[in-house]
Coordinates of C-alpha atoms in Angstrom, one line a residue:
X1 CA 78.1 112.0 82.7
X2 CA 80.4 110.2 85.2
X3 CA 84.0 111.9 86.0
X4 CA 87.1 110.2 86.4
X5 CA 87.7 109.3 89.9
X6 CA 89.8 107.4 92.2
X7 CA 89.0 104.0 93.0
X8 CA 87.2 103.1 96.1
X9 CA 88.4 102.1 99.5
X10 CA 88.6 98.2 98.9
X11 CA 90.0 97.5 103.1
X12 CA 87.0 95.1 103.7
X13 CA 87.7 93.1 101.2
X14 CA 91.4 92.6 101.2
X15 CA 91.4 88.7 101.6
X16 CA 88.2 87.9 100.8
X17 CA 88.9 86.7 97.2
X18 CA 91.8 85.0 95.5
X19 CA 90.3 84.2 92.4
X20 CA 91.9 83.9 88.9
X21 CA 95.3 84.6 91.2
X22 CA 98.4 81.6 91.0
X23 CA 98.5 78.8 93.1
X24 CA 100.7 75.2 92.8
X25 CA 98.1 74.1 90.3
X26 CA 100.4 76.5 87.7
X27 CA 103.6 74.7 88.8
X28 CA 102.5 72.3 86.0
X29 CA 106.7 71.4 85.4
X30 CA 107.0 70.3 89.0
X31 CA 106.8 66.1 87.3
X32 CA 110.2 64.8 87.7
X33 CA 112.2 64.1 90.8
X34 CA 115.3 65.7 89.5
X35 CA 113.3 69.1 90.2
X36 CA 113.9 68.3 94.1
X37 CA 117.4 67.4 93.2
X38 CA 117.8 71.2 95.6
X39 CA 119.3 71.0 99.5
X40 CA 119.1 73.1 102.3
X41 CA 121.7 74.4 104.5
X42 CA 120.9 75.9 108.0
X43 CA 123.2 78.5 109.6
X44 CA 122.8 80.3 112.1
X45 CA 123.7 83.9 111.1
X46 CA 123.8 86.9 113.6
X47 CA 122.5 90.0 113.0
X48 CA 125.6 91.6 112.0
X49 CA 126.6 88.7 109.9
X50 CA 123.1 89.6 107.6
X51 CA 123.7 93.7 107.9
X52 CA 126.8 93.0 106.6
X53 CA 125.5 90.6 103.5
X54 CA 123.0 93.3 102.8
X55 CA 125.5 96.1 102.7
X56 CA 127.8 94.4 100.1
X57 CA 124.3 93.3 98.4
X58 CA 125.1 89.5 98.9
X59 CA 121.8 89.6 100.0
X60 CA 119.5 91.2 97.7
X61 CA 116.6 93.3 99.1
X62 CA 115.3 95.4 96.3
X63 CA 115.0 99.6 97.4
X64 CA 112.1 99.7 95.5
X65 CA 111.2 96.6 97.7
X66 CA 111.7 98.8 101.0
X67 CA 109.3 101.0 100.2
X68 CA 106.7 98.6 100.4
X69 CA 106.9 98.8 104.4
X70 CA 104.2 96.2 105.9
X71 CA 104.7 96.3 109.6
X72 CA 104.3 99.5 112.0
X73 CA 106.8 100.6 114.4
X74 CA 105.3 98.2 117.5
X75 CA 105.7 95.7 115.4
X76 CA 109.3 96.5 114.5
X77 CA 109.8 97.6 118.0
X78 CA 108.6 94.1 119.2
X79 CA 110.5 92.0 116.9
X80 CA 113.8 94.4 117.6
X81 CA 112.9 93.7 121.2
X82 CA 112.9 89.6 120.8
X83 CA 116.1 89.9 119.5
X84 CA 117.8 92.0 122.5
X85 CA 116.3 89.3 125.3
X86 CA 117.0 86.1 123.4
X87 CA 113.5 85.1 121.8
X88 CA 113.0 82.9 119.0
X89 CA 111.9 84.4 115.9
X90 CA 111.0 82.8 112.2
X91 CA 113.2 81.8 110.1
X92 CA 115.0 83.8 107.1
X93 CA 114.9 81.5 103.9
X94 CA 117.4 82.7 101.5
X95 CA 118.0 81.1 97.6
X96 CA 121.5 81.0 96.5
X97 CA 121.6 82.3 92.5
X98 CA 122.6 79.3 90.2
X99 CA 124.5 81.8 88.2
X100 CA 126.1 83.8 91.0
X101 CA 127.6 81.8 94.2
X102 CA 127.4 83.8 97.5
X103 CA 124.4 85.7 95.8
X104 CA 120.9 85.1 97.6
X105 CA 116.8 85.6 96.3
X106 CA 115.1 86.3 99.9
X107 CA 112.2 83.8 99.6
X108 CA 110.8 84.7 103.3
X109 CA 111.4 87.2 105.7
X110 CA 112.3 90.1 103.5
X111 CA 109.6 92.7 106.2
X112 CA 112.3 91.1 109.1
X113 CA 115.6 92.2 107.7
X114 CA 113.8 95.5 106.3
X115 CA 113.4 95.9 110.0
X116 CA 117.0 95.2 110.9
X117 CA 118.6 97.8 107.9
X118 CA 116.1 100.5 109.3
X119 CA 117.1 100.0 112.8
X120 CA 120.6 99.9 112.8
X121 CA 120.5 103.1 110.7
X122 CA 118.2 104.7 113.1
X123 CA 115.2 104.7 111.6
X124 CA 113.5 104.8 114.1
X125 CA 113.2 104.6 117.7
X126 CA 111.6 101.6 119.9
X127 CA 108.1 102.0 121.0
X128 CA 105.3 99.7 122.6
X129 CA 107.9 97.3 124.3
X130 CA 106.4 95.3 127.2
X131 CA 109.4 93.2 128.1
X132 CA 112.2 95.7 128.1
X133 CA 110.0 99.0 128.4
X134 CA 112.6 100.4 129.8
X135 CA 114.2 100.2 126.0
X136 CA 111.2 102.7 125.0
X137 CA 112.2 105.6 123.1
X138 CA 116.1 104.3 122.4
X139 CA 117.0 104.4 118.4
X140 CA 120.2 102.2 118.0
X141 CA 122.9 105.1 118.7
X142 CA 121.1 106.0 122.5
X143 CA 120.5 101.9 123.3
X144 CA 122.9 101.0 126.5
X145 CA 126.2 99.4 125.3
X146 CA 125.2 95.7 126.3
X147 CA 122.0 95.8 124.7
X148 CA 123.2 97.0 121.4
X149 CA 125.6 94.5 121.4
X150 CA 122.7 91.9 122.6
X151 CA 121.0 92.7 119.5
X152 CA 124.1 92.7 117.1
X153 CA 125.4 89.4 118.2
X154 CA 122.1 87.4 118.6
X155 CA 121.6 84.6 116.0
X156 CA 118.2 84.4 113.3
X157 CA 118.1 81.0 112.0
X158 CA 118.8 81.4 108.2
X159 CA 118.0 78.4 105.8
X160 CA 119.7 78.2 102.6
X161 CA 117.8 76.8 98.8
X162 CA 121.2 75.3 97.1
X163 CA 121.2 73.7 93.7
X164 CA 117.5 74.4 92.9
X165 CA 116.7 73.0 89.2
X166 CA 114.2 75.6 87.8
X167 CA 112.3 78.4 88.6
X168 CA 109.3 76.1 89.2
X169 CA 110.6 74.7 92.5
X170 CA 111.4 78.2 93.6
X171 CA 107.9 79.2 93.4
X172 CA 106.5 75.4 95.0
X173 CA 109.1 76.8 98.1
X174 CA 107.2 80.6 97.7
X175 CA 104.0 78.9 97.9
X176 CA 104.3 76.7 100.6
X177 CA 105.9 79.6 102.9
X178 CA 103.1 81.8 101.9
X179 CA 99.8 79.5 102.9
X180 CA 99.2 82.3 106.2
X181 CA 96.7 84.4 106.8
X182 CA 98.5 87.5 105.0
X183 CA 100.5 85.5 101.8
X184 CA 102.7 87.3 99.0
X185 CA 102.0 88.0 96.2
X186 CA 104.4 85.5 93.7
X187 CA 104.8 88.6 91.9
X188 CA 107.6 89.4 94.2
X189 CA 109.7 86.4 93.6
X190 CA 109.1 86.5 90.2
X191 CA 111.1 90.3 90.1
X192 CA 114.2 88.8 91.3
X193 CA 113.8 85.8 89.2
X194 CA 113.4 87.5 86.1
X195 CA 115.2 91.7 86.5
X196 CA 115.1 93.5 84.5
X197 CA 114.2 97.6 83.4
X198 CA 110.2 96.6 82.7
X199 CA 109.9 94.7 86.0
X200 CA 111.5 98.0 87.6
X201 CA 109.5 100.3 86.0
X202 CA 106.6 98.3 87.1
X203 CA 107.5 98.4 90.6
X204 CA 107.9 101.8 90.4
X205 CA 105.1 103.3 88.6
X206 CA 102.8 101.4 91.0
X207 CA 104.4 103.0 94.0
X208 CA 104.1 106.2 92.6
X209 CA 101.0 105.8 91.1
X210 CA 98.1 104.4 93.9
X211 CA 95.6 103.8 91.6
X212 CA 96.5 100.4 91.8
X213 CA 97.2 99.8 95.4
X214 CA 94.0 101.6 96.2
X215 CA 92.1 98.5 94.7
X216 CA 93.3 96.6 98.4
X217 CA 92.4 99.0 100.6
X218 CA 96.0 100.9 100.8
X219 CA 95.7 104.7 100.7
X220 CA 99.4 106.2 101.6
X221 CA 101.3 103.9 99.7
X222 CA 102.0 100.9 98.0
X223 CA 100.8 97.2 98.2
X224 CA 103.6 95.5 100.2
X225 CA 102.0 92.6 98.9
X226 CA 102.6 93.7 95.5
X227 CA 99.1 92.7 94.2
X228 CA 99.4 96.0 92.7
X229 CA 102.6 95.5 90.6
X230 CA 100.9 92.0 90.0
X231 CA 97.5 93.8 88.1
X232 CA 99.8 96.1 86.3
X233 CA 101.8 92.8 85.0
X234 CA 98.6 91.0 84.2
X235 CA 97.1 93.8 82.0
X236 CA 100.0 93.8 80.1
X237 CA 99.9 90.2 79.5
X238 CA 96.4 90.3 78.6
X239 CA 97.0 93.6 76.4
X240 CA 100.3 91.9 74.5
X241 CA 100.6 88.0 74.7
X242 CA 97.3 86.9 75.0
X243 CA 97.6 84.1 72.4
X244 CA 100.3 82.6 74.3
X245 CA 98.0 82.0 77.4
X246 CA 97.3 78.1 77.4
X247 CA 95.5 78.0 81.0
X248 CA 98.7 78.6 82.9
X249 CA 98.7 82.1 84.5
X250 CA 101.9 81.9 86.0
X251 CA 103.7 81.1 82.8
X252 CA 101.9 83.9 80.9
X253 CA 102.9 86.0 84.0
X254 CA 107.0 84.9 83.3
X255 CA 106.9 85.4 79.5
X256 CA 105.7 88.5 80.0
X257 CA 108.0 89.8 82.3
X258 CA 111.1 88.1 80.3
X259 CA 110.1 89.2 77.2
X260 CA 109.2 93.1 78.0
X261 CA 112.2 93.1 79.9
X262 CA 114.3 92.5 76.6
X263 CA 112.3 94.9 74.6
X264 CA 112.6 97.7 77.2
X265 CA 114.9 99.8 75.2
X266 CA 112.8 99.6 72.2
X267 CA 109.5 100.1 73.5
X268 CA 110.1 102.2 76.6
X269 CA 107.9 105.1 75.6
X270 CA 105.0 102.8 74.2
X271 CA 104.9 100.8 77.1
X272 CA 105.3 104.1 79.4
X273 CA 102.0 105.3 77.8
X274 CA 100.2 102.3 78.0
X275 CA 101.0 101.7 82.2
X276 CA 99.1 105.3 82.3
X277 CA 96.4 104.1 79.7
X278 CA 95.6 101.4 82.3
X279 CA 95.5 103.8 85.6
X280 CA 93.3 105.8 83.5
X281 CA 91.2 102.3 83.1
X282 CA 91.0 101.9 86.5
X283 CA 89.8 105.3 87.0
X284 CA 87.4 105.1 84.6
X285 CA 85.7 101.8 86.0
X286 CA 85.8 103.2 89.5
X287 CA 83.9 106.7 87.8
X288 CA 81.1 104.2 86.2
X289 CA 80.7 101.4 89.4
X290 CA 81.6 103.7 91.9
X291 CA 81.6 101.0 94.8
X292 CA 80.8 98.3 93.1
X293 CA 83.8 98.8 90.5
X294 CA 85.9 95.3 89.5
X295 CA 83.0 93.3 91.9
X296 CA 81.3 90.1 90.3
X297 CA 77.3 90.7 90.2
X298 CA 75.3 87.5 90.7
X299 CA 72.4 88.3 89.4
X300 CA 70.8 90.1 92.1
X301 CA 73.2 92.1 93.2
X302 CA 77.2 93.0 93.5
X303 CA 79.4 91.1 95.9
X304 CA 81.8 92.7 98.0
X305 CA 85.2 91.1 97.1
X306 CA 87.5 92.5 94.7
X307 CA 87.9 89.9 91.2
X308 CA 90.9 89.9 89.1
X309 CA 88.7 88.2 86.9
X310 CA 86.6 91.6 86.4
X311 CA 89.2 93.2 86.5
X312 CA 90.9 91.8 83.5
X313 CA 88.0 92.0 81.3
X314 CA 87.3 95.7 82.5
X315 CA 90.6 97.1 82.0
X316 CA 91.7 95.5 78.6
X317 CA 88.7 97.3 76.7
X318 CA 88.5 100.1 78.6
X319 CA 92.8 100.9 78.5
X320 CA 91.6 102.1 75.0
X321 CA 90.9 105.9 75.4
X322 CA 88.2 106.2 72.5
X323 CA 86.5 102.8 74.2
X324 CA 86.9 104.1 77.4
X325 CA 85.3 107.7 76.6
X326 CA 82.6 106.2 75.1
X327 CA 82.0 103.9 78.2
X328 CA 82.1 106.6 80.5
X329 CA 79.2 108.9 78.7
X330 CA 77.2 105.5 78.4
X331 CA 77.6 104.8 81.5
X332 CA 74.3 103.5 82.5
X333 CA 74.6 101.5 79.7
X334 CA 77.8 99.6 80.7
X335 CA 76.6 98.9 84.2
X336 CA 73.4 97.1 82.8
X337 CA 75.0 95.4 80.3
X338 CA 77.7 94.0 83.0
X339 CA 74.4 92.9 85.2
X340 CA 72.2 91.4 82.1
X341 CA 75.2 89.6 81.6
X342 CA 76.0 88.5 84.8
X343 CA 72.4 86.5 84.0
X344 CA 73.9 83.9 81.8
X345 CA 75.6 81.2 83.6
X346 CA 78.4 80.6 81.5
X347 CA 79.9 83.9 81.9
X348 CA 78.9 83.8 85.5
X349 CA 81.0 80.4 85.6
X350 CA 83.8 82.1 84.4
X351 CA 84.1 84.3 86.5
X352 CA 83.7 81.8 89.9
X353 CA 85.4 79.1 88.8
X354 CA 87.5 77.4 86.9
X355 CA 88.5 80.7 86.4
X356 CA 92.4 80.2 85.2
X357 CA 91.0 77.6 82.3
X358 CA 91.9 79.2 78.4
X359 CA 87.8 78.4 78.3
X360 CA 86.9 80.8 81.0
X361 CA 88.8 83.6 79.6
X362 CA 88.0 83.0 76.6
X363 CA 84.4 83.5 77.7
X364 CA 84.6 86.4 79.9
X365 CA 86.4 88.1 77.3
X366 CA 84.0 87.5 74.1
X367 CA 81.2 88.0 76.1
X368 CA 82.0 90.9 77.6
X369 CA 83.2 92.2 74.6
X370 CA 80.2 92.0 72.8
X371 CA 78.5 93.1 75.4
X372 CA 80.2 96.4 76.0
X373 CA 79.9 96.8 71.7
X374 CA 76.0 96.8 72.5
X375 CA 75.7 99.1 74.9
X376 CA 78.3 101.9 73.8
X377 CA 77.2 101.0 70.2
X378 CA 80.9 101.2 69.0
X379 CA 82.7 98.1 66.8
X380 CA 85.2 96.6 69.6
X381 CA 88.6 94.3 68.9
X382 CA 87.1 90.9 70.4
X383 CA 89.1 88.1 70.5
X384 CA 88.6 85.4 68.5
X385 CA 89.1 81.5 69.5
X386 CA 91.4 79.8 66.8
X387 CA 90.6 76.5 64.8
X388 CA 94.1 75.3 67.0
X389 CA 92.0 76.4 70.2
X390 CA 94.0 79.4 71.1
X391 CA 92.6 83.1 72.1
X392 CA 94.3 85.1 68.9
X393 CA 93.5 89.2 68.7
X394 CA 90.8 90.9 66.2
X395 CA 91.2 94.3 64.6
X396 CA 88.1 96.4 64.1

């Protein structure tokens, strides 16, 4: 019998697969020109000026947020160091709340003032500098009068979203900052565009909980990406709104958030218990694929990147604990039902592409469904396609 276990070390595999993830093709609202009707101020704000704005939470840079640290101290050192001697440095793009002048969403460089608030509380101290080694081993309070005021005093361009329409264009500005090598997660503009007690507690029970963070490789803390928060969000959409999903992930994603954030009060406890049901998931899967756990088999055999797609079918049987027992002591079972299945190219089309459709959910859900019925011989809630085309829920 497999034991529950933690999920594997997923580094290699970090980027190598986006799949069933949101993109500018869900910005489906983005039709009219009136959406652009937003400008953009540039300033040029020191150092100082931003500490300040954070302090008084003008700017808002979620705590939870700062634990999510993504750069190491040479890389802090480095950009701490550009600053002193005058370097340019990317841009901070700020979003001033409709409902609340002077108040600003960070929609890039959130990792560069996290750097600033840790150094000018002596965080930590400089290391790795090439230009100014001499600066080695100085925290803020033992850094030579004119190079503390060098670095107080120097200016970070800092663009401004005014007058923005909808939440749409917010995201259209998200995406296009994120196209690097190492993009975002949207789930972390979506947190300060919808706040509320369920979009903290999600942020918080997958930074205490690594289950989830595990899945990208991370092993001593949280995603900074917030990937993890993002599976947490997307089980729960699957798990409670699934007949509102109409083939736009990033609305499904929204409703959820706004809705569960307005129940919070009511539901606190029920929705406590089912975040745990779904670590348990996790674990579970990990227990009966080992490495090949939330991997897409194509017939021959597994491939290495993680998909969400797999993921989502997984977890929403399995966050059941009677399913998920009996999956765990057929587990042999499970794992050739996943690869007979992974034979039939509609399911295997579901899961590669055209993965965000209400079709291809549809599919991988059914199928897998009645799949996993077969080989733990237990009755299953499968969804059911409505005559209006919609994915509605089934009781056993």
């Amino acid at each position: 019998m497999s034991q529950i276990r933690e999920p594997e070390d997923a580094s290699s595999d970090v980027d190598a697969e986006e799949l069933f993830g949101e993109s500018e093709d869900d910005l489906e609202n983005l039709h009219s020109a009136t959406t652009f009707d937003a400008f953009v101020v540039s300033s040029d704000w020191t150092t100082e000026t931003l500490l300040g704005q954070i302090d008084r939470a003008n700017i808002e840079l979620d705590p939870i947020f700062q634990r999510r640290d993504a750069w190491d101290r040479k890389k802090k050192s480095r950009f701490i160091e550009s600053l002193i001697v005058g370097l340019p440095v990317p841009q901070i793009v700020l979003a001033e709340r409709k409902s609340k002048r002077g108040k600003y969403i960070v929609l890039d460089g959130k990792q560069r003032l996290l750097t600033l608030i840790q150094f000018a509380k002596g965080d930590f101290k400089l290391t790795g500098l090439e230009l100014r080694s001499d600066l080695n081993r100085h925290d803020i309070d033992s850094m030579p009068a004119d190079e503390k005021l060098a670095f107080e005093t120097q200016t970070l361009r800092t663009m401004v979203v005014r007058h923005w329409q909808g939440d749409e264009f917010l995201y259209l500005v998200f995406h296009r900052l994120n196209t690097g090598s190492v993009p975002l997660s949207p789930q972390e503009l979506r947190q300060a565009l919808h706040p509320g007690d369920f979009v903290a507690f999600v942020n918080e029970f997958t930074t205490e909980d690594l289950t989830f963070a595990r899945l990208f490789g991370r092993k001593d803390g949280p995603d900074f990406r917030m990937r993890d928060v993002e599976l947490l969000v997307r089980y729960f959409a699957f798990a409670r709104f699934l007949p509102a999903y109409s083939g736009n992930l990033k609305y499904l994603l929204d409703l959820t958030c706004s809705k569960m954030n307005s129940s919070w009060k009511r539901e606190r406890q029920e929705v406590e218990e089912q975040a745990r049901q779904c670590s348990e998931a996790i674990r579970a899967i990990s227990a009966i694929f080992r490495d090949k756990a939330f991997r897409r088999h194509n017939g021959e055999e597994y491939e290495r990147p993680f998909n969400r797609a797999v993921f989502d079918i997984m977890c929403f049987y399995a966050g059941d604990p009677a399913t998920r027992a009996r999956m765990i002591e057929r587990s042999d079972e499970v794992r050739r039902a996943f690869e007979d299945l992974s034979g039939n190219a509609r399911f295997v089309a579901a899961l590669t592409s055209t993965t965000k459709s209400l079709e291809s959910v549809e599919t991988r859900l059914i199928a897998w469904g009645r799949a996993l019925e077969r080989a733990i011989e237990m009755r299953l809630p499968v969804p059911v396609l409505t005559e209006e085309g919609r994915i509605a829920y089934s009781e056993v």
